[in-house]
Amino acid sequence: MAKYFDVHPENPQRRTIGNVADIIRSGALVAYPTDSCYALGCQLGNRDGLGRIRSIRNLDDRHHFTLVCQDFAQLGQFVHVDNDVFRAIKATTPGSYTFILPATKEVPRQLLHPKKKTVGVRIPDHAVTQALLAELGEPLLSSTLLLPDEEEPLTQGWEIKERLDHVVDAVVDSGDCGTEPTTVIDFSSGEAEVVRRGAGDTTRFE
């Protein structure tokens, strides 16, 4: 059974966030809130967690996983960002965007797109996610909590607990955070390509 953590959406309880971070470090897979719907997350080098996300979401090896980062300094450790791209990303973060960029050697090979050697990165604008990332001191390997054959992500912590009780280790509930996933911008060719229109405004990238 999954552990259940009820966290205040604007003032997350420090002790609770510490407990969640501890179980992530121990190898747990968690469902947690972001500024654009709930996500599945685990520690960066957690191969078992990665496999479980693939299984829950029925993903193939072409899926772009996302490294959810606390800030730009952390993001810069894991992807190559030139000056033009830097300015474009800086102007829209933190926010509901995922950026696909060439990965550095810090990113485990199993997370990379097999042909492009790219990975998704984002900096969320959500107090609970930010508190958790600060406590962890490293990115969360993540994917949107969208189940196979369902059109919208799950939005309620209690429902996630009910439906995924035996496939995740913990659920962090901070209330409804919407059903719209991030806007995905692919910068891997050097030019911005809007791959998915979501919660983030695409005007700047078109």
PDB file of C-alpha atoms in Angstrom:
ATOM      1  CA  MET A   1       0.000   0.000   0.000  1.00  0.00           C
ATOM      2  CA  ALA A   2       1.137   3.509  -0.842  1.00  0.00           C
ATOM      3  CA  LYS A   3       1.893   5.980   1.930  1.00  0.00           C
ATOM      4  CA  TYR A   4      -0.313   9.069   1.833  1.00  0.00           C
ATOM      5  CA  PHE A   5       0.972  12.572   2.574  1.00  0.00           C
ATOM      6  CA  ASP A   6      -1.423  15.507   2.878  1.00  0.00           C
ATOM      7  CA  VAL A   7       0.593  18.670   2.153  1.00  0.00           C
ATOM      8  CA  HIS A   8      -0.504  22.303   2.248  1.00  0.00           C
ATOM      9  CA  PRO A   9      -0.356  23.655  -1.344  1.00  0.00           C
ATOM     10  CA  GLU A  10       1.197  27.024  -0.419  1.00  0.00           C
ATOM     11  CA  ASN A  11       2.984  26.365   2.875  1.00  0.00           C
ATOM     12  CA  PRO A  12       4.165  22.745   2.705  1.00  0.00           C
ATOM     13  CA  GLN A  13       4.974  21.224   6.095  1.00  0.00           C
ATOM     14  CA  ARG A  14       8.739  20.877   6.382  1.00  0.00           C
ATOM     15  CA  ARG A  15       8.704  17.589   8.271  1.00  0.00           C
ATOM     16  CA  THR A  16       6.333  15.987   5.755  1.00  0.00           C
ATOM     17  CA  ILE A  17       8.462  17.139   2.816  1.00  0.00           C
ATOM     18  CA  GLY A  18      11.497  15.689   4.593  1.00  0.00           C
ATOM     19  CA  ASN A  19       9.715  12.347   4.968  1.00  0.00           C
ATOM     20  CA  VAL A  20       8.796  12.287   1.273  1.00  0.00           C
ATOM     21  CA  ALA A  21      12.385  13.114   0.277  1.00  0.00           C
ATOM     22  CA  ASP A  22      13.672  10.299   2.493  1.00  0.00           C
ATOM     23  CA  ILE A  23      11.495   7.662   0.852  1.00  0.00           C
ATOM     24  CA  ILE A  24      12.448   8.922  -2.623  1.00  0.00           C
ATOM     25  CA  ARG A  25      16.112   8.507  -1.650  1.00  0.00           C
ATOM     26  CA  SER A  26      15.318   4.972  -0.499  1.00  0.00           C
ATOM     27  CA  GLY A  27      14.164   4.050  -4.022  1.00  0.00           C
ATOM     28  CA  ALA A  28      10.467   4.928  -3.891  1.00  0.00           C
ATOM     29  CA  LEU A  29       8.219   5.904  -6.785  1.00  0.00           C
ATOM     30  CA  VAL A  30       5.852   8.725  -5.811  1.00  0.00           C
ATOM     31  CA  ALA A  31       2.892  10.557  -7.293  1.00  0.00           C
ATOM     32  CA  TYR A  32       3.268  14.271  -6.607  1.00  0.00           C
ATOM     33  CA  PRO A  33       1.661  17.600  -7.623  1.00  0.00           C
ATOM     34  CA  THR A  34       3.128  20.164 -10.015  1.00  0.00           C
ATOM     35  CA  ASP A  35       1.954  23.416 -11.556  1.00  0.00           C
ATOM     36  CA  SER A  36       0.463  21.425 -14.434  1.00  0.00           C
ATOM     37  CA  CYS A  37      -1.207  18.253 -13.107  1.00  0.00           C
ATOM     38  CA  TYR A  38       0.193  15.362 -11.058  1.00  0.00           C
ATOM     39  CA  ALA A  39       3.339  13.495 -12.028  1.00  0.00           C
ATOM     40  CA  LEU A  40       5.121  10.241 -11.249  1.00  0.00           C
ATOM     41  CA  GLY A  41       8.612  10.784  -9.889  1.00  0.00           C
ATOM     42  CA  CYS A  42      11.674   8.966  -8.561  1.00  0.00           C
ATOM     43  CA  GLN A  43      15.359   9.562  -7.982  1.00  0.00           C
ATOM     44  CA  LEU A  44      17.497  10.195 -11.065  1.00  0.00           C
ATOM     45  CA  GLY A  45      19.466   6.932 -10.947  1.00  0.00           C
ATOM     46  CA  ASN A  46      16.522   4.733  -9.941  1.00  0.00           C
ATOM     47  CA  ARG A  47      16.309   2.124 -12.720  1.00  0.00           C
ATOM     48  CA  ASP A  48      13.515   0.239 -11.004  1.00  0.00           C
ATOM     49  CA  GLY A  49      11.498   3.450 -10.657  1.00  0.00           C
ATOM     50  CA  LEU A  50      12.054   4.237 -14.335  1.00  0.00           C
ATOM     51  CA  GLY A  51      10.813   0.778 -15.298  1.00  0.00           C
ATOM     52  CA  ARG A  52       7.758   1.156 -13.103  1.00  0.00           C
ATOM     53  CA  ILE A  53       6.868   4.495 -14.707  1.00  0.00           C
ATOM     54  CA  ARG A  54       7.168   2.876 -18.146  1.00  0.00           C
ATOM     55  CA  SER A  55       4.927   0.029 -16.996  1.00  0.00           C
ATOM     56  CA  ILE A  56       2.254   2.224 -15.351  1.00  0.00           C
ATOM     57  CA  ARG A  57       2.058   4.522 -18.376  1.00  0.00           C
ATOM     58  CA  ASN A  58       2.756   1.855 -21.037  1.00  0.00           C
ATOM     59  CA  LEU A  59       5.586   3.925 -22.565  1.00  0.00           C
ATOM     60  CA  ASP A  60       7.984   2.921 -25.327  1.00  0.00           C
ATOM     61  CA  ASP A  61      11.683   3.792 -25.525  1.00  0.00           C
ATOM     62  CA  ARG A  62      11.005   6.921 -27.608  1.00  0.00           C
ATOM     63  CA  HIS A  63       9.238   8.659 -24.730  1.00  0.00           C
ATOM     64  CA  HIS A  64      10.984  11.764 -23.439  1.00  0.00           C
ATOM     65  CA  PHE A  65      11.305  11.611 -19.677  1.00  0.00           C
ATOM     66  CA  THR A  66      11.615  14.883 -17.802  1.00  0.00           C
ATOM     67  CA  LEU A  67      14.097  16.028 -15.196  1.00  0.00           C
ATOM     68  CA  VAL A  68      12.155  18.342 -12.905  1.00  0.00           C
ATOM     69  CA  CYS A  69      14.705  20.858 -11.625  1.00  0.00           C
ATOM     70  CA  GLN A  70      14.669  23.344  -8.773  1.00  0.00           C
ATOM     71  CA  ASP A  71      16.318  26.195 -10.673  1.00  0.00           C
ATOM     72  CA  PHE A  72      18.331  27.182 -13.719  1.00  0.00           C
ATOM     73  CA  ALA A  73      21.676  26.349 -12.120  1.00  0.00           C
ATOM     74  CA  GLN A  74      20.544  22.761 -11.572  1.00  0.00           C
ATOM     75  CA  LEU A  75      19.002  22.501 -15.040  1.00  0.00           C
ATOM     76  CA  GLY A  76      22.295  23.595 -16.600  1.00  0.00           C
ATOM     77  CA  GLN A  77      24.095  20.556 -15.173  1.00  0.00           C
ATOM     78  CA  PHE A  78      21.983  18.172 -17.245  1.00  0.00           C
ATOM     79  CA  VAL A  79      21.420  19.839 -20.629  1.00  0.00           C
ATOM     80  CA  HIS A  80      23.421  21.911 -23.103  1.00  0.00           C
ATOM     81  CA  VAL A  81      21.940  25.418 -23.438  1.00  0.00           C
ATOM     82  CA  ASP A  82      23.310  28.049 -25.827  1.00  0.00           C
ATOM     83  CA  ASN A  83      22.783  31.787 -25.293  1.00  0.00           C
ATOM     84  CA  ASP A  84      19.667  32.223 -27.450  1.00  0.00           C
ATOM     85  CA  VAL A  85      17.963  29.199 -25.935  1.00  0.00           C
ATOM     86  CA  PHE A  86      19.049  30.324 -22.464  1.00  0.00           C
ATOM     87  CA  ARG A  87      17.246  33.648 -22.878  1.00  0.00           C
ATOM     88  CA  ALA A  88      14.066  32.016 -24.178  1.00  0.00           C
ATOM     89  CA  ILE A  89      13.916  29.481 -21.353  1.00  0.00           C
ATOM     90  CA  LYS A  90      14.899  31.991 -18.672  1.00  0.00           C
ATOM     91  CA  ALA A  91      11.997  34.252 -19.680  1.00  0.00           C
ATOM     92  CA  THR A  92       9.419  31.490 -19.167  1.00  0.00           C
ATOM     93  CA  THR A  93      10.651  29.738 -16.032  1.00  0.00           C
ATOM     94  CA  PRO A  94       9.557  28.764 -13.516  1.00  0.00           C
ATOM     95  CA  GLY A  95       6.386  27.740 -15.319  1.00  0.00           C
ATOM     96  CA  SER A  96       4.376  25.066 -17.089  1.00  0.00           C
ATOM     97  CA  TYR A  97       6.897  24.249 -19.800  1.00  0.00           C
ATOM     98  CA  THR A  98       9.044  21.240 -20.630  1.00  0.00           C
ATOM     99  CA  PHE A  99      12.089  21.883 -22.828  1.00  0.00           C
ATOM    100  CA  ILE A 100      13.741  19.138 -24.878  1.00  0.00           C
ATOM    101  CA  LEU A 101      17.487  19.716 -25.122  1.00  0.00           C
ATOM    102  CA  PRO A 102      20.720  17.795 -25.792  1.00  0.00           C
ATOM    103  CA  ALA A 103      21.719  15.990 -22.601  1.00  0.00           C
ATOM    104  CA  THR A 104      25.047  16.222 -20.797  1.00  0.00           C
ATOM    105  CA  LYS A 105      26.957  13.194 -19.535  1.00  0.00           C
ATOM    106  CA  GLU A 106      25.271  13.701 -16.140  1.00  0.00           C
ATOM    107  CA  VAL A 107      22.073  12.147 -17.526  1.00  0.00           C
ATOM    108  CA  PRO A 108      21.857   8.331 -17.280  1.00  0.00           C
ATOM    109  CA  ARG A 109      21.811   6.742 -20.727  1.00  0.00           C
ATOM    110  CA  GLN A 110      18.510   4.945 -20.154  1.00  0.00           C
ATOM    111  CA  LEU A 111      16.726   8.313 -19.895  1.00  0.00           C
ATOM    112  CA  LEU A 112      17.904   9.597 -23.265  1.00  0.00           C
ATOM    113  CA  HIS A 113      15.933   9.531 -26.478  1.00  0.00           C
ATOM    114  CA  PRO A 114      17.659   6.630 -28.301  1.00  0.00           C
ATOM    115  CA  LYS A 115      18.403   8.569 -31.498  1.00  0.00           C
ATOM    116  CA  LYS A 116      18.553  12.217 -30.480  1.00  0.00           C
ATOM    117  CA  LYS A 117      20.359  11.827 -27.093  1.00  0.00           C
ATOM    118  CA  THR A 118      18.000  14.433 -25.680  1.00  0.00           C
ATOM    119  CA  VAL A 119      16.031  14.725 -22.454  1.00  0.00           C
ATOM    120  CA  GLY A 120      13.188  16.896 -21.172  1.00  0.00           C
ATOM    121  CA  VAL A 121      13.802  19.458 -18.419  1.00  0.00           C
ATOM    122  CA  ARG A 122      11.510  21.818 -16.542  1.00  0.00           C
ATOM    123  CA  ILE A 123      11.397  24.198 -13.568  1.00  0.00           C
ATOM    124  CA  PRO A 124       7.938  24.107 -11.978  1.00  0.00           C
ATOM    125  CA  ASP A 125       6.128  27.009 -10.337  1.00  0.00           C
ATOM    126  CA  HIS A 126       4.588  25.059  -7.461  1.00  0.00           C
ATOM    127  CA  ALA A 127       5.416  25.484  -3.778  1.00  0.00           C
ATOM    128  CA  VAL A 128       5.212  21.771  -2.907  1.00  0.00           C
ATOM    129  CA  THR A 129       7.365  20.661  -5.839  1.00  0.00           C
ATOM    130  CA  GLN A 130       9.917  23.375  -5.128  1.00  0.00           C
ATOM    131  CA  ALA A 131      10.087  22.432  -1.432  1.00  0.00           C
ATOM    132  CA  LEU A 132      10.619  18.784  -2.337  1.00  0.00           C
ATOM    133  CA  LEU A 133      13.325  19.592  -4.897  1.00  0.00           C
ATOM    134  CA  ALA A 134      15.096  21.838  -2.367  1.00  0.00           C
ATOM    135  CA  GLU A 135      15.031  19.038   0.197  1.00  0.00           C
ATOM    136  CA  LEU A 136      16.314  16.451  -2.308  1.00  0.00           C
ATOM    137  CA  GLY A 137      19.058  18.662  -3.719  1.00  0.00           C
ATOM    138  CA  GLU A 138      18.709  17.009  -7.122  1.00  0.00           C
ATOM    139  CA  PRO A 139      16.127  16.749  -9.928  1.00  0.00           C
ATOM    140  CA  LEU A 140      13.221  14.332  -9.918  1.00  0.00           C
ATOM    141  CA  LEU A 141      12.981  11.934 -12.836  1.00  0.00           C
ATOM    142  CA  SER A 142       9.357  12.442 -13.842  1.00  0.00           C
ATOM    143  CA  SER A 143       6.511  11.755 -16.233  1.00  0.00           C
ATOM    144  CA  THR A 144       2.953  13.098 -16.325  1.00  0.00           C
ATOM    145  CA  LEU A 145       0.511  10.908 -14.415  1.00  0.00           C
ATOM    146  CA  LEU A 146      -1.580  10.038 -17.459  1.00  0.00           C
ATOM    147  CA  LEU A 147      -2.769   6.449 -17.520  1.00  0.00           C
ATOM    148  CA  PRO A 148      -3.016   4.408 -20.751  1.00  0.00           C
ATOM    149  CA  ASP A 149      -6.249   4.884 -22.722  1.00  0.00           C
ATOM    150  CA  GLU A 150      -7.296   7.868 -20.580  1.00  0.00           C
ATOM    151  CA  GLU A 151      -7.566  11.343 -22.073  1.00  0.00           C
ATOM    152  CA  GLU A 152      -6.877  13.382 -18.932  1.00  0.00           C
ATOM    153  CA  PRO A 153      -4.431  12.990 -16.025  1.00  0.00           C
ATOM    154  CA  LEU A 154      -5.703  12.121 -12.558  1.00  0.00           C
ATOM    155  CA  THR A 155      -6.240  15.276 -10.481  1.00  0.00           C
ATOM    156  CA  GLN A 156      -7.228  14.149  -6.981  1.00  0.00           C
ATOM    157  CA  GLY A 157      -4.766  12.698  -4.488  1.00  0.00           C
ATOM    158  CA  TRP A 158      -7.317  10.355  -2.940  1.00  0.00           C
ATOM    159  CA  GLU A 159      -8.207   8.966  -6.372  1.00  0.00           C
ATOM    160  CA  ILE A 160      -4.543   8.448  -7.223  1.00  0.00           C
ATOM    161  CA  LYS A 161      -4.099   6.613  -3.916  1.00  0.00           C
ATOM    162  CA  GLU A 162      -7.162   4.485  -4.651  1.00  0.00           C
ATOM    163  CA  ARG A 163      -6.209   3.561  -8.200  1.00  0.00           C
ATOM    164  CA  LEU A 164      -2.425   3.259  -7.897  1.00  0.00           C
ATOM    165  CA  ASP A 165      -2.183   1.982  -4.340  1.00  0.00           C
ATOM    166  CA  HIS A 166      -0.210  -1.136  -5.274  1.00  0.00           C
ATOM    167  CA  VAL A 167       2.010   0.335  -8.018  1.00  0.00           C
ATOM    168  CA  VAL A 168       3.390   3.497  -6.363  1.00  0.00           C
ATOM    169  CA  ASP A 169       5.021   3.806  -2.945  1.00  0.00           C
ATOM    170  CA  ALA A 170       3.608   7.184  -1.921  1.00  0.00           C
ATOM    171  CA  VAL A 171       1.076   9.837  -2.918  1.00  0.00           C
ATOM    172  CA  VAL A 172       1.687  13.503  -2.099  1.00  0.00           C
ATOM    173  CA  ASP A 173      -1.681  15.280  -2.058  1.00  0.00           C
ATOM    174  CA  SER A 174      -1.886  19.079  -2.133  1.00  0.00           C
ATOM    175  CA  GLY A 175      -5.282  19.378  -3.779  1.00  0.00           C
ATOM    176  CA  ASP A 176      -6.359  19.655  -7.394  1.00  0.00           C
ATOM    177  CA  CYS A 177      -3.642  21.067  -9.657  1.00  0.00           C
ATOM    178  CA  GLY A 178      -5.501  20.779 -12.968  1.00  0.00           C
ATOM    179  CA  THR A 179      -5.535  18.453 -15.942  1.00  0.00           C
ATOM    180  CA  GLU A 180      -3.483  20.388 -18.471  1.00  0.00           C
ATOM    181  CA  PRO A 181       0.048  19.053 -18.930  1.00  0.00           C
ATOM    182  CA  THR A 182       3.047  21.248 -19.690  1.00  0.00           C
ATOM    183  CA  THR A 183       3.662  22.872 -23.031  1.00  0.00           C
ATOM    184  CA  VAL A 184       6.584  21.017 -24.652  1.00  0.00           C
ATOM    185  CA  ILE A 185       9.175  22.973 -26.644  1.00  0.00           C
ATOM    186  CA  ASP A 186      11.870  21.052 -28.543  1.00  0.00           C
ATOM    187  CA  PHE A 187      15.137  22.995 -28.871  1.00  0.00           C
ATOM    188  CA  SER A 188      17.244  20.009 -29.936  1.00  0.00           C
ATOM    189  CA  SER A 189      17.705  21.399 -33.486  1.00  0.00           C
ATOM    190  CA  GLY A 190      18.587  24.882 -32.196  1.00  0.00           C
ATOM    191  CA  GLU A 191      15.195  26.297 -33.204  1.00  0.00           C
ATOM    192  CA  ALA A 192      12.068  26.221 -31.067  1.00  0.00           C
ATOM    193  CA  GLU A 193       9.498  23.625 -32.131  1.00  0.00           C
ATOM    194  CA  VAL A 194       6.189  23.413 -30.264  1.00  0.00           C
ATOM    195  CA  VAL A 195       5.687  19.677 -29.737  1.00  0.00           C
ATOM    196  CA  ARG A 196       2.696  19.880 -27.395  1.00  0.00           C
ATOM    197  CA  ARG A 197       0.423  22.780 -26.542  1.00  0.00           C
ATOM    198  CA  GLY A 198      -0.415  22.693 -22.863  1.00  0.00           C
ATOM    199  CA  ALA A 199      -0.594  24.970 -19.861  1.00  0.00           C
ATOM    200  CA  GLY A 200       2.230  27.303 -20.957  1.00  0.00           C
ATOM    201  CA  ASP A 201       1.645  30.099 -23.503  1.00  0.00           C
ATOM    202  CA  THR A 202       3.351  29.234 -26.816  1.00  0.00           C
ATOM    203  CA  THR A 203       3.399  32.804 -28.266  1.00  0.00           C
ATOM    204  CA  ARG A 204       7.089  33.406 -27.518  1.00  0.00           C
ATOM    205  CA  PHE A 205       8.107  30.219 -29.347  1.00  0.00           C
ATOM    206  CA  GLU A 206       6.161  30.654 -32.590  1.00  0.00           C
TER     207      GLU A 206
END
